[in-house]
PDB file of C-alpha atoms in Angstrom:
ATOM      1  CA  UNK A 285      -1.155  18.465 -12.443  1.00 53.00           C
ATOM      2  CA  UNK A 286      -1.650  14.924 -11.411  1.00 57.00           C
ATOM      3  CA  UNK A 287      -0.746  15.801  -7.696  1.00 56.00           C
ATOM      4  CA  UNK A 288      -3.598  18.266  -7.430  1.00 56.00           C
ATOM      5  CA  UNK A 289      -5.964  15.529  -8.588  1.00 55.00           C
ATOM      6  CA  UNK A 290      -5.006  13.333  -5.644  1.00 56.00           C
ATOM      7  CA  UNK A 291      -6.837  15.255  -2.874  1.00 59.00           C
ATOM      8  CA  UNK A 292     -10.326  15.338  -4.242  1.00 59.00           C
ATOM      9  CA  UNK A 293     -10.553  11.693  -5.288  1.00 62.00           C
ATOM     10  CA  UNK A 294     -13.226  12.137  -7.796  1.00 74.00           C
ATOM     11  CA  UNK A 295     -14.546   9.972  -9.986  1.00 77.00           C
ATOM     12  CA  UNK A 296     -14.501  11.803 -13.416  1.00 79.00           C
ATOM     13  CA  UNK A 297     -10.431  12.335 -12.582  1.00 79.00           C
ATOM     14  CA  UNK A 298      -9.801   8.633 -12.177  1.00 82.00           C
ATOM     15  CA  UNK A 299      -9.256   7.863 -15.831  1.00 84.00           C
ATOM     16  CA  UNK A 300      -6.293  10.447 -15.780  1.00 85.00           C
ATOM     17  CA  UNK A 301      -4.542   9.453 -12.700  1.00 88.00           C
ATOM     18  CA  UNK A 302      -4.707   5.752 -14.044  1.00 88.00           C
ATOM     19  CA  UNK A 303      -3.497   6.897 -17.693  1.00 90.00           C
ATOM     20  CA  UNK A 304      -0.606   8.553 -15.331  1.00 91.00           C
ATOM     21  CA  UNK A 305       0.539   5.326 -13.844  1.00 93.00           C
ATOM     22  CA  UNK A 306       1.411   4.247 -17.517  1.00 94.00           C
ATOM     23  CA  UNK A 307       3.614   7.184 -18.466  1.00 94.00           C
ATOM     24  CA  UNK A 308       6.522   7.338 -19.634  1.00 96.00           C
ATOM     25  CA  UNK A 309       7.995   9.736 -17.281  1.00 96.00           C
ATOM     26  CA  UNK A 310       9.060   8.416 -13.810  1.00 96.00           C
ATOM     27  CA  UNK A 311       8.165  11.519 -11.621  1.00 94.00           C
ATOM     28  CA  UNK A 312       4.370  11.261 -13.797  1.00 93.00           C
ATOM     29  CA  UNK A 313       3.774   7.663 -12.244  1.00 95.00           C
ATOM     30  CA  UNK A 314       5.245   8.585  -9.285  1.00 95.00           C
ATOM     31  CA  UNK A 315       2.674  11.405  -8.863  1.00 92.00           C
ATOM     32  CA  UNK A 316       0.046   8.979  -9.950  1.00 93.00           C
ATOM     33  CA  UNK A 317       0.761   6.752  -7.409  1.00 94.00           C
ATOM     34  CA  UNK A 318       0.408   9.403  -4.465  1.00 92.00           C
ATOM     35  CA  UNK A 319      -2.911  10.445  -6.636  1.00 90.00           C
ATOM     36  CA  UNK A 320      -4.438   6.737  -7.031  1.00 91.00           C
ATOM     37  CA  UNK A 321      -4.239   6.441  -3.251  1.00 90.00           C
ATOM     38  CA  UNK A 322      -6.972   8.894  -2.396  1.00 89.00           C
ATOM     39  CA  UNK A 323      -9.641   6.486  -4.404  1.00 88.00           C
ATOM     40  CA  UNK A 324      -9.002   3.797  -1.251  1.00 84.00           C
ATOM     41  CA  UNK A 325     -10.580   0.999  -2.887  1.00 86.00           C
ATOM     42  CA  UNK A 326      -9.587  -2.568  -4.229  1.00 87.00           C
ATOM     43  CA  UNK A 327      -8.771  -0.986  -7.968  1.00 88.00           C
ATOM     44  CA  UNK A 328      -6.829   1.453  -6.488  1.00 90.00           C
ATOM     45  CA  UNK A 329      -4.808  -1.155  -4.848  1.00 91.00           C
ATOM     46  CA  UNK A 330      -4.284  -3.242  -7.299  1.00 93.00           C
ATOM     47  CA  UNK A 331      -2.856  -0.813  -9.577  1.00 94.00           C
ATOM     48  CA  UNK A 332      -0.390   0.063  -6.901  1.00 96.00           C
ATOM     49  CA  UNK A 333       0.413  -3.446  -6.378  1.00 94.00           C
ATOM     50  CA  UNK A 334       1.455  -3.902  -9.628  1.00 95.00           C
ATOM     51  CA  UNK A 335       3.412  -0.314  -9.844  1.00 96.00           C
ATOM     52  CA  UNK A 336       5.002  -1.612  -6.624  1.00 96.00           C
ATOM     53  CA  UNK A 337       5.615  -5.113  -7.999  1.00 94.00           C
ATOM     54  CA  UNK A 338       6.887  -4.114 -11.797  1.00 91.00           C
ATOM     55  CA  UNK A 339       8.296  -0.529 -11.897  1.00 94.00           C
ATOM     56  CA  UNK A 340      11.869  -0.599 -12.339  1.00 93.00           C
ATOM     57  CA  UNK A 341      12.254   3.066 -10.742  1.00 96.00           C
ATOM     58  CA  UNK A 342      12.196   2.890  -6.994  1.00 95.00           C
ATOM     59  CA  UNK A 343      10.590   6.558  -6.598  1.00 97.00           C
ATOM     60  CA  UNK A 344       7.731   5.216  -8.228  1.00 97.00           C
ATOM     61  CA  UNK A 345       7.564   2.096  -5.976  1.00 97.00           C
ATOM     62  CA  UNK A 346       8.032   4.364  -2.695  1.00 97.00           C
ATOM     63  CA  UNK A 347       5.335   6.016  -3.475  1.00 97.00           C
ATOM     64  CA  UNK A 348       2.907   3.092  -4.264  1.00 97.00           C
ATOM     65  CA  UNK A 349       3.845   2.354  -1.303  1.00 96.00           C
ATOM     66  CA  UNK A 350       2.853   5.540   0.467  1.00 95.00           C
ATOM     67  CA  UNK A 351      -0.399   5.680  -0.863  1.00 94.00           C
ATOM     68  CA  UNK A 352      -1.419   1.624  -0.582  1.00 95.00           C
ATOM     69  CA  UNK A 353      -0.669   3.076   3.401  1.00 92.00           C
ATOM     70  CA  UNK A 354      -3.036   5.422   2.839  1.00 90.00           C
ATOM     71  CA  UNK A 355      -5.791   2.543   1.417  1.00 88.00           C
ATOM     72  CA  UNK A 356      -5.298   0.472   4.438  1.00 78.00           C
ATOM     73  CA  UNK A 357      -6.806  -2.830   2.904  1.00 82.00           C
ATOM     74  CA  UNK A 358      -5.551  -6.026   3.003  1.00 82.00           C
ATOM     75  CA  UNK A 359      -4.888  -6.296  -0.930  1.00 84.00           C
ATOM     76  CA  UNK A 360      -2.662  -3.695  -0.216  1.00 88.00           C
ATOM     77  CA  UNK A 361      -1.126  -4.939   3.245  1.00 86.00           C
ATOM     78  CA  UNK A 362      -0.115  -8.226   0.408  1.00 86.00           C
ATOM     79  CA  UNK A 363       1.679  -5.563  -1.619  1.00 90.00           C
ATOM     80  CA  UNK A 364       3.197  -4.212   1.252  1.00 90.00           C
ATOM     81  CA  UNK A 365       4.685  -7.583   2.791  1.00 86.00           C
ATOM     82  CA  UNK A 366       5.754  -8.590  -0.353  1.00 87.00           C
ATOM     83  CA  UNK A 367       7.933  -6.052  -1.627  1.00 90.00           C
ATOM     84  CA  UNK A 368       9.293  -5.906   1.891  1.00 84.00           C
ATOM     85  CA  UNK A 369      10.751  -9.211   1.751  1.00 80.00           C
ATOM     86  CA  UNK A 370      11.215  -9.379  -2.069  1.00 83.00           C
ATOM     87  CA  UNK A 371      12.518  -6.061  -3.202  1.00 84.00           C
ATOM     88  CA  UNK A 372      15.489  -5.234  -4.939  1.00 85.00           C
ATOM     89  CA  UNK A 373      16.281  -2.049  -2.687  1.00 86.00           C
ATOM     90  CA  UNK A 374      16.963  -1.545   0.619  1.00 87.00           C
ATOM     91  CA  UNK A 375      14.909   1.357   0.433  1.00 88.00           C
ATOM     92  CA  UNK A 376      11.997   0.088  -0.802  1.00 90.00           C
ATOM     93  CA  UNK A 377      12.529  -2.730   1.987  1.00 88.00           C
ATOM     94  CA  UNK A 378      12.698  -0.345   4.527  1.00 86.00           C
ATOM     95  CA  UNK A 379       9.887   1.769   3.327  1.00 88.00           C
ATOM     96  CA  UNK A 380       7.279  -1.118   3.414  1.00 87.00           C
ATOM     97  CA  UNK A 381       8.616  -2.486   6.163  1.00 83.00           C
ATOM     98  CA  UNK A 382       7.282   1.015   8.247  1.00 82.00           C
ATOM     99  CA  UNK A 383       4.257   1.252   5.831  1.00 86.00           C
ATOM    100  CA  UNK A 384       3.419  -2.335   7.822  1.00 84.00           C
ATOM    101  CA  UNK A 385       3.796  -1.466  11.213  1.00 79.00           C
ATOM    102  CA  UNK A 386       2.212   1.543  10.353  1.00 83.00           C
ATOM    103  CA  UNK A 387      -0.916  -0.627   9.435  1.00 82.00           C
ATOM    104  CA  UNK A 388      -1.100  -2.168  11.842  1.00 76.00           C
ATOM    105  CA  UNK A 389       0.142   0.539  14.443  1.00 68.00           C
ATOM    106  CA  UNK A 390       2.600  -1.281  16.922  1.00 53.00           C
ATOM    107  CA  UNK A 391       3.002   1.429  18.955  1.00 50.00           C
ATOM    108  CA  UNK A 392       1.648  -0.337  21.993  1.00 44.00           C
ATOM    109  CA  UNK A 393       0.264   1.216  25.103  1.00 50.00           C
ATOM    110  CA  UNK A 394       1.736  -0.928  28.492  1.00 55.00           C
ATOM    111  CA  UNK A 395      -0.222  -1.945  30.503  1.00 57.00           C
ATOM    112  CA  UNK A 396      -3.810  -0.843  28.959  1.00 53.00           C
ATOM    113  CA  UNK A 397      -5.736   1.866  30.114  1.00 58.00           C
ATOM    114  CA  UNK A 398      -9.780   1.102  30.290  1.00 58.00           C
ATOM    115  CA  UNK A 399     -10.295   4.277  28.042  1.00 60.00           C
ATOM    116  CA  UNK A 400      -7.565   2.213  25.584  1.00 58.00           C
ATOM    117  CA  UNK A 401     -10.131  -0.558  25.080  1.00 56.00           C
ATOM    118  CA  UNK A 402     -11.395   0.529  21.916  1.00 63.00           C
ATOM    119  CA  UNK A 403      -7.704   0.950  20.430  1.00 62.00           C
ATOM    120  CA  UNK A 404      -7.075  -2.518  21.709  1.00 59.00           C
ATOM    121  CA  UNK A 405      -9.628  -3.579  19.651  1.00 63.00           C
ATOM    122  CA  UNK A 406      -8.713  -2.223  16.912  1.00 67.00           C
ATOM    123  CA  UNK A 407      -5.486  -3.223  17.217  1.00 63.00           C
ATOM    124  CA  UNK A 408      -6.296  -7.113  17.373  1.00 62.00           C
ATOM    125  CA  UNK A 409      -8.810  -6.475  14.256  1.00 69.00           C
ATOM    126  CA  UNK A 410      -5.308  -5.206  12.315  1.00 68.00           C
ATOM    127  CA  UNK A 411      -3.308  -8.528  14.038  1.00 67.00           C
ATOM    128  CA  UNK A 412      -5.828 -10.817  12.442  1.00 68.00           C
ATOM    129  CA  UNK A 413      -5.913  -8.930   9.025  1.00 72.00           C
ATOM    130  CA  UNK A 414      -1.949  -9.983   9.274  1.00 71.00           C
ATOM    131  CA  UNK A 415      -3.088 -13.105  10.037  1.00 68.00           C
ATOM    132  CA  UNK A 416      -5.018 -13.484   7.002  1.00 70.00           C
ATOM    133  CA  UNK A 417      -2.402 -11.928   4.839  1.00 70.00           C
ATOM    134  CA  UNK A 418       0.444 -14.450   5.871  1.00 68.00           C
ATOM    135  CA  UNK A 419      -2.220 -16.867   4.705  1.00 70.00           C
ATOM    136  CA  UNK A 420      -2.431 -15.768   1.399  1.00 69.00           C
ATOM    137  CA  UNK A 421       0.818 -15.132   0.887  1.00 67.00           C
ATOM    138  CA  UNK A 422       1.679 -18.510   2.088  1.00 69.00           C
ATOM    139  CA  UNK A 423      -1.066 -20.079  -0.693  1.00 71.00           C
ATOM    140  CA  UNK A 424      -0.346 -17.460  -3.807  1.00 66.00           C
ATOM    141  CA  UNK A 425       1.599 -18.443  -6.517  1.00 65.00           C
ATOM    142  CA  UNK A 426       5.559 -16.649  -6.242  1.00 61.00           C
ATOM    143  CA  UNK A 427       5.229 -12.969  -7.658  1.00 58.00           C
ATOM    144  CA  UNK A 428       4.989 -13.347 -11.758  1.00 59.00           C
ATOM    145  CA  UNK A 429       3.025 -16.594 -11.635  1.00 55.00           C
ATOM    146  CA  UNK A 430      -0.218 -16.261 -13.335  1.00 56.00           C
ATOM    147  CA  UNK A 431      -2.665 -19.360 -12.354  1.00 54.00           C
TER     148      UNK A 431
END
């Protein structure tokens, strides 16, 4: 039920596909997850940060990780570096590691065409948003650290 939710992204549903996240059931967050990512806003991704962070099941976390993609802000480009240097499965690794260069789509055109130039800028707007993110990773406190 929670995966038809996901799609429509409306407000009224929000309180269920956040209750989902807490469940008990591994495939119910996981489904959650996939759901919260259609809301693309900060709350969104900080609930996936912290499924991505703290669930000990990594279907959950590969699909936090799938939909903080689909947010494409940079709270959730933090999640996303994080857990690819700092989690427990390869998998998980691996999966952030191409939600990243996803983000910031490294797929680069050589040389540039002229009717490229608005990708190119794009593309250095996403550079400096990792720019900004290895900041604040390099200033948080480690993962589990409240200040």
């Amino acid at each position: 039920a929670l995966a038809g939710l996901g799609p429509f992204a409306r407000p009224k549903d929000r309180p269920i596909v956040a209750a989902g996240t807490r469940d008990d059931e591994p495939g119910v967050r996981a489904a959650a997850a996939r759901s919260l990512g259609a809301y693309r806003d900060d709350a969104a991704a900080d609930t996936l940060s912290e499924l991505l962070r703290g669930d000990g099941d990594e279907r959950v976390r590969l699909a936090a990780i799938q939909a903080l993609l689909r947010i494409d802000l940079p709270r959730a480009m933090v999640a996303l570096v994080r857990a690819m240097d700092g989690d427990g499965h390869p998998r998980v690794r691996v999966a952030a590691l191409h939600a990243v260069l996803a983000m910031v789509e490294l797929e680069l055109p050589d040389p540039p065409q002229p009717h490229q130039v608005d990708r190119w800028r794009k593309l250095t707007a996403k550079v400096k948003r990792i720019k900004f993110v290895r900041e604040m990773l390099a200033n948080a406190p480690p993962p589990g650290v409240q200040e």
